[in-house]
Amino acid sequence: MTLNVAQIRDQFPILKRQVNGQPLVYLDNAATTQKPQAVIDALVDYYTQCNSNVHRGAHYLSDEATKRYEAARKTVAAYINAGRSEEVIWTSGTTEGINLVANGVAQRLKAGDEVLVTEMEHHADLVTWQQACKRSGATLKVVPIHDSGELNVDAFHQLLSDKTAFVAMPHVSNALGTINPIKELTAAAKAKGALVLIDGAQGVAHGAIDVQDIGCDFYAFSGHKLFGPTGIGVLWGRYDVLAEWPVWLVGGEMIATVSYQDATWGELPNRLEAGTPNIAGVIGLAAAITWLQGLNAKDIWAHEQALLKRATELAEQTQGLRIIGTAPNKIGVLSFVIEGIHPADIGFILDKQGVAIRTGDHCAQPLMKRLGVPGTARASFSIYNTMDDVEALFKAINKAQMMLA
C-alpha cells in the first residue's frame, strides 16, 4: 500500500499558494512542517468554542478546555508509549525541554563527572551541556563522527566510563539526516549508570517512537516539526526521575503550598509546568498526532525514502555538487554544497523559482567546522512532497548553476 499523496496535499492549504509567481515547492520540513486543515480547525475551534484557562475554573468553558488539554496529554503519551500520562511535560519546544533537564543536571553534577555529547549536536543540545559543565565543574566529552556523518560508535563506547554521569544525543541529525542507533547507545550508557536524554526534534515525525523500548530517561521534541503548531513541545521523562527533578520555573500551578517564607512543589506534571500553558498549542499538537495516526507509518517511511533516493541520484548526477552527510541510515534530508557557489546564493535563486530550502550552518557550527564547510544548502522531505518536487529542486539547482557560474 502506498500513500495517496495528492489526497494528503489537499489537506494542507498553504501548498496551494504561489511564491514569486511559481507554485510553492516546500522542502524545508526539517525546520518546520506545514499544518493540515485538521490542526488549523482544532485551533480555531478552541478559540471560538472553549477559550478559557485550564484547571480550577468554576465554569463550563474552563472545564471543557481542561478536558481537551488533559486528553491531549494522553494522546501524546500513547503516541510515544509513555508509561503514564504524567510523564508528559508541556514545553515551548525541544530547546526548553533540554534546558529544563540541563538545569537539573547542573545541580547534580560535580567536578570529576563527565557529560557525553556528539559532534553532530544542534546548538540546543550542545550549549546547554557546555553551560551545565561550566556551572558544576564537570567535563564535556564529544563523540566524533565519521566523514560520512555517521556516528563513530566505537568511539562512543570508548569514551563511556564510570565517570560518565549524563549522555545527550540526537535521535536524528538535523543538519545531515543521520539516524543514530539510540537504543544500543542508551543501553551502553545506562550500563555505566548515566542518565540519557534523546533530542527527538528530527526523529519524532519519521517513525513510531517508543520511549520505553529506547530505554532513555528523557526524550524531547517540538510540535511544529510534527505538523502541529509552533510554541508547543514535549519533554518526556521517566516518572521516578521527573518526580524528584529540580523545578525549572516557579510560580502559579506548580506549587502545593506557599507561605511568605517558603513554598512546596506539587505533583507531576504540574510541578514542572509553571504558569498558564499554551493551551491552544497543546490541543493543536494532539490534533496533529491524531491526523498523522490516520496514515500508515511504514508507508510514510517508504515514501520519504523514495524521495531521498531519487534526490540522491540526481545530486550525484549534478556536476560540482557534493552531498554532505552520506550515512547509510538517514531520514529524507539532503544537505549539499556546490562548487563556487555560496549556500546562501543557492537558497536565494531557488526561492525565486518557488523552491523553499534552508541554508547556513543549521545551528550546528561545530559540525560544519568538522566537515570543513561554512554551511550547506539543505532540502528536507515530508509526506506531502512528490517526485515532481524533487525534479523541481534540481531544475532550480541547474538554473542557479547557470546563473552563478
GROMACS .gro file of C-alpha atoms in nm:
model
  405
    1MET     CA    1   0.000   0.000   0.000
    2THR     CA    2   0.127   0.350  -0.085
    3LEU     CA    3   0.036   0.696   0.036
    4ASN     CA    4  -0.222   0.892  -0.156
    5VAL     CA    5  -0.001   1.198  -0.172
    6ALA     CA    6  -0.244   1.402  -0.379
    7GLN     CA    7  -0.512   1.349  -0.115
    8ILE     CA    8  -0.266   1.439   0.160
    9ARG     CA    9  -0.159   1.758  -0.018
   10ASP     CA   10  -0.520   1.868  -0.046
   11GLN     CA   11  -0.531   1.883   0.334
   12PHE     CA   12  -0.252   2.145   0.351
   13PRO     CA   13  -0.391   2.483   0.243
   14ILE     CA   14  -0.051   2.653   0.217
   15LEU     CA   15   0.066   2.411  -0.053
   16LYS     CA   16  -0.186   2.566  -0.291
   17ARG     CA   17  -0.022   2.908  -0.290
   18GLN     CA   18   0.238   3.051  -0.524
   19VAL     CA   19   0.571   3.211  -0.431
   20ASN     CA   20   0.735   3.459  -0.667
   21GLY     CA   21   0.481   3.362  -0.931
   22GLN     CA   22   0.573   2.995  -0.906
   23PRO     CA   23   0.393   2.701  -0.742
   24LEU     CA   24   0.533   2.651  -0.393
   25VAL     CA   25   0.777   2.361  -0.361
   26TYR     CA   26   0.826   2.336   0.013
   27LEU     CA   27   1.144   2.147   0.105
   28ASP     CA   28   1.223   2.298   0.444
   29ASN     CA   29   1.048   2.038   0.657
   30ALA     CA   30   1.339   1.981   0.894
   31ALA     CA   31   1.295   2.345   1.002
   32THR     CA   32   0.918   2.319   1.036
   33THR     CA   33   0.639   2.121   0.874
   34GLN     CA   34   0.327   2.271   0.725
   35LYS     CA   35  -0.007   2.225   0.900
   36PRO     CA   36  -0.303   2.018   0.782
   37GLN     CA   37  -0.652   2.163   0.792
   38ALA     CA   38  -0.734   1.934   1.085
   39VAL     CA   39  -0.481   2.118   1.302
   40ILE     CA   40  -0.595   2.461   1.185
   41ASP     CA   41  -0.956   2.362   1.259
   42ALA     CA   42  -0.863   2.242   1.609
   43LEU     CA   43  -0.701   2.576   1.690
   44VAL     CA   44  -0.996   2.774   1.555
   45ASP     CA   45  -1.242   2.551   1.737
   46TYR     CA   46  -1.064   2.601   2.069
   47TYR     CA   47  -1.057   2.977   2.036
   48THR     CA   48  -1.416   3.003   1.916
   49GLN     CA   49  -1.580   2.738   2.135
   50CYS     CA   50  -1.399   2.692   2.467
   51ASN     CA   51  -1.125   2.951   2.510
   52SER     CA   52  -1.054   2.955   2.881
   53ASN     CA   53  -0.773   2.892   3.126
   54VAL     CA   54  -0.739   2.533   3.240
   55HIS     CA   55  -0.765   2.382   3.590
   56ARG     CA   56  -0.961   2.518   3.884
   57GLY     CA   57  -1.209   2.712   3.674
   58ALA     CA   58  -1.560   2.712   3.821
   59HIS     CA   59  -1.738   2.736   3.489
   60TYR     CA   60  -1.825   2.530   3.182
   61LEU     CA   61  -1.567   2.669   2.938
   62SER     CA   62  -1.278   2.608   3.177
   63ASP     CA   63  -1.399   2.255   3.241
   64GLU     CA   64  -1.422   2.183   2.867
   65ALA     CA   65  -1.080   2.336   2.796
   66THR     CA   66  -0.927   2.133   3.079
   67LYS     CA   67  -1.075   1.810   2.946
   68ARG     CA   68  -0.934   1.876   2.599
   69TYR     CA   69  -0.599   1.979   2.742
   70GLU     CA   70  -0.556   1.668   2.955
   71ALA     CA   71  -0.693   1.444   2.681
   72ALA     CA   72  -0.414   1.580   2.463
   73ARG     CA   73  -0.160   1.470   2.722
   74LYS     CA   74  -0.296   1.117   2.699
   75THR     CA   75  -0.281   1.133   2.318
   76VAL     CA   76   0.088   1.224   2.329
   77ALA     CA   77   0.161   0.964   2.596
   78ALA     CA   78   0.006   0.692   2.382
   79TYR     CA   79   0.189   0.813   2.070
   80ILE     CA   80   0.532   0.776   2.231
   81ASN     CA   81   0.431   0.481   2.452
   82ALA     CA   82   0.491   0.660   2.781
   83GLY     CA   83   0.435   0.454   3.093
   84ARG     CA   84   0.186   0.711   3.223
   85SER     CA   85   0.050   1.043   3.104
   86GLU     CA   86   0.205   1.233   3.396
   87GLU     CA   87   0.543   1.172   3.232
   88VAL     CA   88   0.446   1.411   2.951
   89ILE     CA   89   0.559   1.765   3.035
   90TRP     CA   90   0.447   2.052   2.812
   91THR     CA   91   0.722   2.290   2.700
   92SER     CA   92   0.758   2.559   2.436
   93GLY     CA   93   0.967   2.320   2.227
   94THR     CA   94   1.271   2.095   2.224
   95THR     CA   95   1.504   2.372   2.337
   96GLU     CA   96   1.307   2.445   2.653
   97GLY     CA   97   1.276   2.075   2.728
   98ILE     CA   98   1.652   2.025   2.705
   99ASN     CA   99   1.712   2.336   2.918
  100LEU     CA  100   1.472   2.204   3.181
  101VAL     CA  101   1.679   1.888   3.206
  102ALA     CA  102   2.011   2.075   3.192
  103ASN     CA  103   1.903   2.297   3.482
  104GLY     CA  104   1.861   1.987   3.696
  105VAL     CA  105   2.174   1.817   3.566
  106ALA     CA  106   2.387   2.123   3.651
  107GLN     CA  107   2.270   2.098   4.012
  108ARG     CA  108   2.361   1.730   4.031
  109LEU     CA  109   2.696   1.726   3.851
  110LYS     CA  110   3.024   1.770   4.037
  111ALA     CA  111   3.388   1.809   3.948
  112GLY     CA  112   3.516   1.483   3.802
  113ASP     CA  113   3.185   1.392   3.637
  114GLU     CA  114   3.166   1.370   3.259
  115VAL     CA  115   2.888   1.460   3.015
  116LEU     CA  116   2.891   1.292   2.675
  117VAL     CA  117   2.754   1.456   2.358
  118THR     CA  118   2.822   1.404   1.986
  119GLU     CA  119   2.985   1.607   1.709
  120MET     CA  120   2.651   1.631   1.529
  121GLU     CA  121   2.458   1.817   1.800
  122HIS     CA  122   2.222   2.105   1.735
  123HIS     CA  123   2.329   2.403   1.947
  124ALA     CA  124   2.030   2.340   2.176
  125ASP     CA  125   2.181   2.004   2.272
  126LEU     CA  126   2.537   2.133   2.298
  127VAL     CA  127   2.545   2.480   2.452
  128THR     CA  128   2.313   2.361   2.730
  129TRP     CA  129   2.563   2.097   2.840
  130GLN     CA  130   2.858   2.333   2.800
  131GLN     CA  131   2.690   2.567   3.046
  132ALA     CA  132   2.593   2.286   3.283
  133CYS     CA  133   2.955   2.170   3.291
  134LYS     CA  134   3.085   2.522   3.349
  135ARG     CA  135   2.845   2.566   3.641
  136SER     CA  136   2.934   2.234   3.801
  137GLY     CA  137   3.299   2.176   3.716
  138ALA     CA  138   3.215   1.864   3.515
  139THR     CA  139   3.391   1.780   3.187
  140LEU     CA  140   3.223   1.776   2.844
  141LYS     CA  141   3.329   1.490   2.615
  142VAL     CA  142   3.244   1.487   2.244
  143VAL     CA  143   3.192   1.167   2.044
  144PRO     CA  144   3.337   1.207   1.693
  145ILE     CA  145   3.167   1.126   1.366
  146HIS     CA  146   3.300   0.964   1.051
  147ASP     CA  147   3.341   1.173   0.737
  148SER     CA  148   3.011   1.026   0.614
  149GLY     CA  149   2.827   1.193   0.902
  150GLU     CA  150   2.773   0.860   1.075
  151LEU     CA  151   2.843   0.848   1.448
  152ASN     CA  152   3.165   0.671   1.547
  153VAL     CA  153   3.003   0.409   1.768
  154ASP     CA  154   3.335   0.256   1.869
  155ALA     CA  155   3.450   0.594   1.998
  156PHE     CA  156   3.122   0.632   2.188
  157HIS     CA  157   3.187   0.309   2.376
  158GLN     CA  158   3.549   0.407   2.439
  159LEU     CA  159   3.450   0.745   2.585
  160LEU     CA  160   3.191   0.594   2.816
  161SER     CA  161   3.333   0.536   3.162
  162ASP     CA  162   3.238   0.518   3.526
  163LYS     CA  163   3.278   0.897   3.526
  164THR     CA  164   3.000   0.940   3.271
  165ALA     CA  165   2.707   1.095   3.456
  166PHE     CA  166   2.497   1.211   3.161
  167VAL     CA  167   2.466   1.139   2.789
  168ALA     CA  168   2.282   1.359   2.539
  169MET     CA  169   2.248   1.276   2.171
  170PRO     CA  170   2.019   1.342   1.876
  171HIS     CA  171   1.782   1.077   1.752
  172VAL     CA  172   1.845   1.223   1.407
  173SER     CA  173   2.093   1.488   1.294
  174ASN     CA  174   1.908   1.799   1.182
  175ALA     CA  175   2.192   1.903   0.951
  176LEU     CA  176   2.272   1.567   0.791
  177GLY     CA  177   1.970   1.343   0.842
  178THR     CA  178   2.179   1.070   1.007
  179ILE     CA  179   1.974   0.832   1.222
  180ASN     CA  180   2.161   0.724   1.533
  181PRO     CA  181   2.134   0.377   1.695
  182ILE     CA  182   1.988   0.533   2.008
  183LYS     CA  183   1.859   0.212   2.166
  184GLU     CA  184   2.203   0.048   2.155
  185LEU     CA  185   2.382   0.361   2.275
  186THR     CA  186   2.130   0.421   2.552
  187ALA     CA  187   2.174   0.067   2.683
  188ALA     CA  188   2.552   0.114   2.695
  189ALA     CA  189   2.518   0.445   2.879
  190LYS     CA  190   2.268   0.304   3.128
  191ALA     CA  191   2.506   0.017   3.200
  192LYS     CA  192   2.750   0.280   3.324
  193GLY     CA  193   2.483   0.436   3.545
  194ALA     CA  194   2.441   0.751   3.332
  195LEU     CA  195   2.118   0.937   3.267
  196VAL     CA  196   2.032   0.968   2.896
  197LEU     CA  197   1.849   1.239   2.703
  198ILE     CA  198   1.747   1.199   2.339
  199ASP     CA  199   1.693   1.510   2.129
  200GLY     CA  200   1.397   1.385   1.929
  201ALA     CA  201   1.320   1.703   1.733
  202GLN     CA  202   1.404   1.542   1.399
  203GLY     CA  203   1.306   1.186   1.485
  204VAL     CA  204   0.951   1.220   1.605
  205ALA     CA  205   0.787   1.279   1.266
  206HIS     CA  206   0.957   0.998   1.078
  207GLY     CA  207   0.854   0.679   1.252
  208ALA     CA  208   0.699   0.526   1.560
  209ILE     CA  209   0.858   0.641   1.886
  210ASP     CA  210   0.860   0.406   2.184
  211VAL     CA  211   1.037   0.571   2.474
  212GLN     CA  212   1.010   0.262   2.691
  213ASP     CA  213   1.174   0.049   2.424
  214ILE     CA  214   1.452   0.306   2.371
  215GLY     CA  215   1.522   0.291   2.743
  216CYS     CA  216   1.626   0.656   2.780
  217ASP     CA  217   1.543   0.882   3.074
  218PHE     CA  218   1.433   1.186   2.872
  219TYR     CA  219   1.303   1.241   2.519
  220ALA     CA  220   1.235   1.595   2.396
  221PHE     CA  221   1.058   1.711   2.081
  222SER     CA  222   0.871   2.002   1.924
  223GLY     CA  223   0.517   2.008   1.791
  224HIS     CA  224   0.589   2.222   1.487
  225LYS     CA  225   0.809   1.954   1.328
  226LEU     CA  226   0.523   1.707   1.375
  227PHE     CA  227   0.260   1.902   1.174
  228GLY     CA  228   0.149   2.079   1.492
  229PRO     CA  229   0.163   2.445   1.598
  230THR     CA  230   0.474   2.640   1.687
  231GLY     CA  231   0.544   2.721   2.051
  232ILE     CA  232   0.449   2.381   2.189
  233GLY     CA  233   0.675   2.089   2.271
  234VAL     CA  234   0.707   1.785   2.492
  235LEU     CA  235   0.961   1.667   2.740
  236TRP     CA  236   0.901   1.305   2.830
  237GLY     CA  237   1.084   1.169   3.132
  238ARG     CA  238   1.067   0.855   3.340
  239TYR     CA  239   0.831   0.913   3.631
  240ASP     CA  240   1.077   0.817   3.902
  241VAL     CA  241   1.331   1.063   3.759
  242LEU     CA  242   1.093   1.354   3.698
  243ALA     CA  243   0.922   1.319   4.037
  244GLU     CA  244   1.244   1.429   4.208
  245TRP     CA  245   1.380   1.656   3.935
  246PRO     CA  246   1.470   2.014   4.035
  247VAL     CA  247   1.196   2.257   3.932
  248TRP     CA  248   1.266   2.475   3.630
  249LEU     CA  249   1.024   2.769   3.652
  250VAL     CA  250   0.836   2.866   3.966
  251GLY     CA  251   0.503   3.042   4.002
  252GLY     CA  252   0.141   2.951   3.958
  253GLU     CA  253   0.011   2.599   3.904
  254MET     CA  254   0.331   2.417   4.004
  255ILE     CA  255   0.308   2.466   4.382
  256ALA     CA  256   0.149   2.264   4.661
  257THR     CA  257   0.171   2.522   4.942
  258VAL     CA  258   0.304   2.876   4.967
  259SER     CA  259   0.386   3.099   5.263
  260TYR     CA  260   0.579   3.424   5.284
  261GLN     CA  261   0.880   3.223   5.390
  262ASP     CA  262   0.875   2.916   5.167
  263ALA     CA  263   0.692   2.701   4.915
  264THR     CA  264   0.650   2.333   4.835
  265TRP     CA  265   0.602   2.184   4.493
  266GLY     CA  266   0.308   1.997   4.350
  267GLU     CA  267   0.296   1.654   4.189
  268LEU     CA  268   0.376   1.566   3.830
  269PRO     CA  269   0.314   1.700   3.576
  270ASN     CA  270   0.220   2.030   3.745
  271ARG     CA  271   0.548   2.076   3.931
  272LEU     CA  272   0.731   2.125   3.601
  273GLU     CA  273   0.462   2.332   3.427
  274ALA     CA  274   0.455   2.676   3.589
  275GLY     CA  275   0.216   2.942   3.464
  276THR     CA  276  -0.058   2.947   3.205
  277PRO     CA  277   0.032   2.690   2.939
  278ASN     CA  278  -0.004   2.707   2.562
  279ILE     CA  279  -0.350   2.550   2.572
  280ALA     CA  280  -0.427   2.601   2.205
  281GLY     CA  281  -0.087   2.461   2.111
  282VAL     CA  282  -0.144   2.151   2.323
  283ILE     CA  283  -0.481   2.088   2.158
  284GLY     CA  284  -0.332   2.155   1.814
  285LEU     CA  285  -0.049   1.910   1.877
  286ALA     CA  286  -0.294   1.638   1.975
  287ALA     CA  287  -0.489   1.707   1.657
  288ALA     CA  288  -0.169   1.673   1.455
  289ILE     CA  289  -0.086   1.338   1.613
  290THR     CA  290  -0.440   1.210   1.563
  291TRP     CA  291  -0.424   1.319   1.199
  292LEU     CA  292  -0.084   1.155   1.147
  293GLN     CA  293  -0.202   0.830   1.304
  294GLY     CA  294  -0.461   0.808   1.028
  295LEU     CA  295  -0.173   0.729   0.791
  296ASN     CA  296   0.038   0.415   0.779
  297ALA     CA  297   0.381   0.473   0.936
  298LYS     CA  298   0.551   0.220   0.707
  299ASP     CA  299   0.402   0.389   0.403
  300ILE     CA  300   0.525   0.728   0.524
  301TRP     CA  301   0.875   0.592   0.571
  302ALA     CA  302   0.879   0.423   0.229
  303HIS     CA  303   0.755   0.739   0.059
  304GLU     CA  304   1.015   0.965   0.220
  305GLN     CA  305   1.292   0.717   0.147
  306ALA     CA  306   1.188   0.702  -0.220
  307LEU     CA  307   1.210   1.081  -0.239
  308LEU     CA  308   1.554   1.077  -0.077
  309LYS     CA  309   1.675   0.804  -0.312
  310ARG     CA  310   1.569   0.999  -0.620
  311ALA     CA  311   1.713   1.322  -0.486
  312THR     CA  312   2.042   1.148  -0.412
  313GLU     CA  313   2.054   1.005  -0.765
  314LEU     CA  314   2.001   1.348  -0.919
  315ALA     CA  315   2.254   1.503  -0.682
  316GLU     CA  316   2.517   1.251  -0.784
  317GLN     CA  317   2.450   1.339  -1.149
  318THR     CA  318   2.488   1.713  -1.090
  319GLN     CA  319   2.836   1.837  -1.175
  320GLY     CA  320   3.001   2.036  -0.899
  321LEU     CA  321   2.751   1.927  -0.630
  322ARG     CA  322   2.874   1.741  -0.324
  323ILE     CA  323   2.641   1.574  -0.076
  324ILE     CA  324   2.728   1.647   0.286
  325GLY     CA  325   2.617   1.354   0.500
  326THR     CA  326   2.619   1.015   0.332
  327ALA     CA  327   2.544   0.785   0.624
  328PRO     CA  328   2.358   0.472   0.509
  329ASN     CA  329   2.072   0.526   0.755
  330LYS     CA  330   1.910   0.866   0.702
  331ILE     CA  331   1.575   1.041   0.703
  332GLY     CA  332   1.473   1.245   0.399
  333VAL     CA  333   1.739   1.516   0.432
  334LEU     CA  334   1.977   1.613   0.154
  335SER     CA  335   2.249   1.858   0.259
  336PHE     CA  336   2.484   1.972  -0.014
  337VAL     CA  337   2.733   2.229  -0.135
  338ILE     CA  338   2.801   2.339  -0.491
  339GLU     CA  339   3.150   2.428  -0.605
  340GLY     CA  340   3.197   2.801  -0.640
  341ILE     CA  341   2.852   2.898  -0.508
  342HIS     CA  342   2.776   3.005  -0.153
  343PRO     CA  343   2.483   2.817   0.005
  344ALA     CA  344   2.300   3.148   0.069
  345ASP     CA  345   2.313   3.229  -0.302
  346ILE     CA  346   2.174   2.884  -0.384
  347GLY     CA  347   1.882   2.944  -0.148
  348PHE     CA  348   1.813   3.289  -0.294
  349ILE     CA  349   1.800   3.166  -0.655
  350LEU     CA  350   1.587   2.864  -0.562
  351ASP     CA  351   1.342   3.086  -0.374
  352LYS     CA  352   1.290   3.295  -0.688
  353GLN     CA  353   1.173   2.973  -0.853
  354GLY     CA  354   0.933   2.889  -0.571
  355VAL     CA  355   1.159   2.626  -0.411
  356ALA     CA  356   1.197   2.665  -0.034
  357ILE     CA  357   1.507   2.513   0.124
  358ARG     CA  358   1.725   2.600   0.426
  359THR     CA  359   2.081   2.733   0.403
  360GLY     CA  360   2.350   2.809   0.660
  361ASP     CA  361   2.507   2.622   0.949
  362HIS     CA  362   2.173   2.478   1.069
  363CYS     CA  363   2.250   2.567   1.432
  364ALA     CA  364   2.544   2.327   1.416
  365GLN     CA  365   2.856   2.543   1.379
  366PRO     CA  366   3.099   2.291   1.532
  367LEU     CA  367   2.967   2.022   1.297
  368MET     CA  368   3.015   2.246   0.993
  369LYS     CA  369   3.372   2.317   1.106
  370ARG     CA  370   3.433   1.943   1.148
  371LEU     CA  371   3.309   1.884   0.793
  372GLY     CA  372   3.514   2.170   0.651
  373VAL     CA  373   3.227   2.374   0.511
  374PRO     CA  374   3.087   2.717   0.607
  375GLY     CA  375   2.736   2.579   0.579
  376THR     CA  376   2.520   2.380   0.343
  377ALA     CA  377   2.205   2.400   0.140
  378ARG     CA  378   1.951   2.156   0.286
  379ALA     CA  379   1.643   2.011   0.123
  380SER     CA  380   1.424   1.808   0.358
  381PHE     CA  381   1.128   1.597   0.254
  382SER     CA  382   0.796   1.514   0.415
  383ILE     CA  383   0.483   1.316   0.347
  384TYR     CA  384   0.327   1.576   0.117
  385ASN     CA  385   0.628   1.609  -0.112
  386THR     CA  386   0.627   1.447  -0.453
  387MET     CA  387   0.872   1.327  -0.715
  388ASP     CA  388   0.776   1.641  -0.908
  389ASP     CA  389   0.906   1.842  -0.612
  390VAL     CA  390   1.238   1.659  -0.636
  391GLU     CA  391   1.259   1.728  -1.009
  392ALA     CA  392   1.174   2.095  -0.947
  393LEU     CA  393   1.453   2.116  -0.688
  394PHE     CA  394   1.717   2.003  -0.934
  395LYS     CA  395   1.578   2.206  -1.220
  396ALA     CA  396   1.617   2.509  -0.993
  397ILE     CA  397   1.968   2.400  -0.889
  398ASN     CA  398   2.072   2.370  -1.253
  399LYS     CA  399   1.939   2.718  -1.320
  400ALA     CA  400   2.129   2.853  -1.020
  401GLN     CA  401   2.449   2.697  -1.151
  402MET     CA  402   2.400   2.858  -1.493
  403MET     CA  403   2.322   3.198  -1.342
  404LEU     CA  404   2.611   3.198  -1.096
  405ALA     CA  405   2.878   3.015  -1.296
   0.00000   0.00000   0.00000
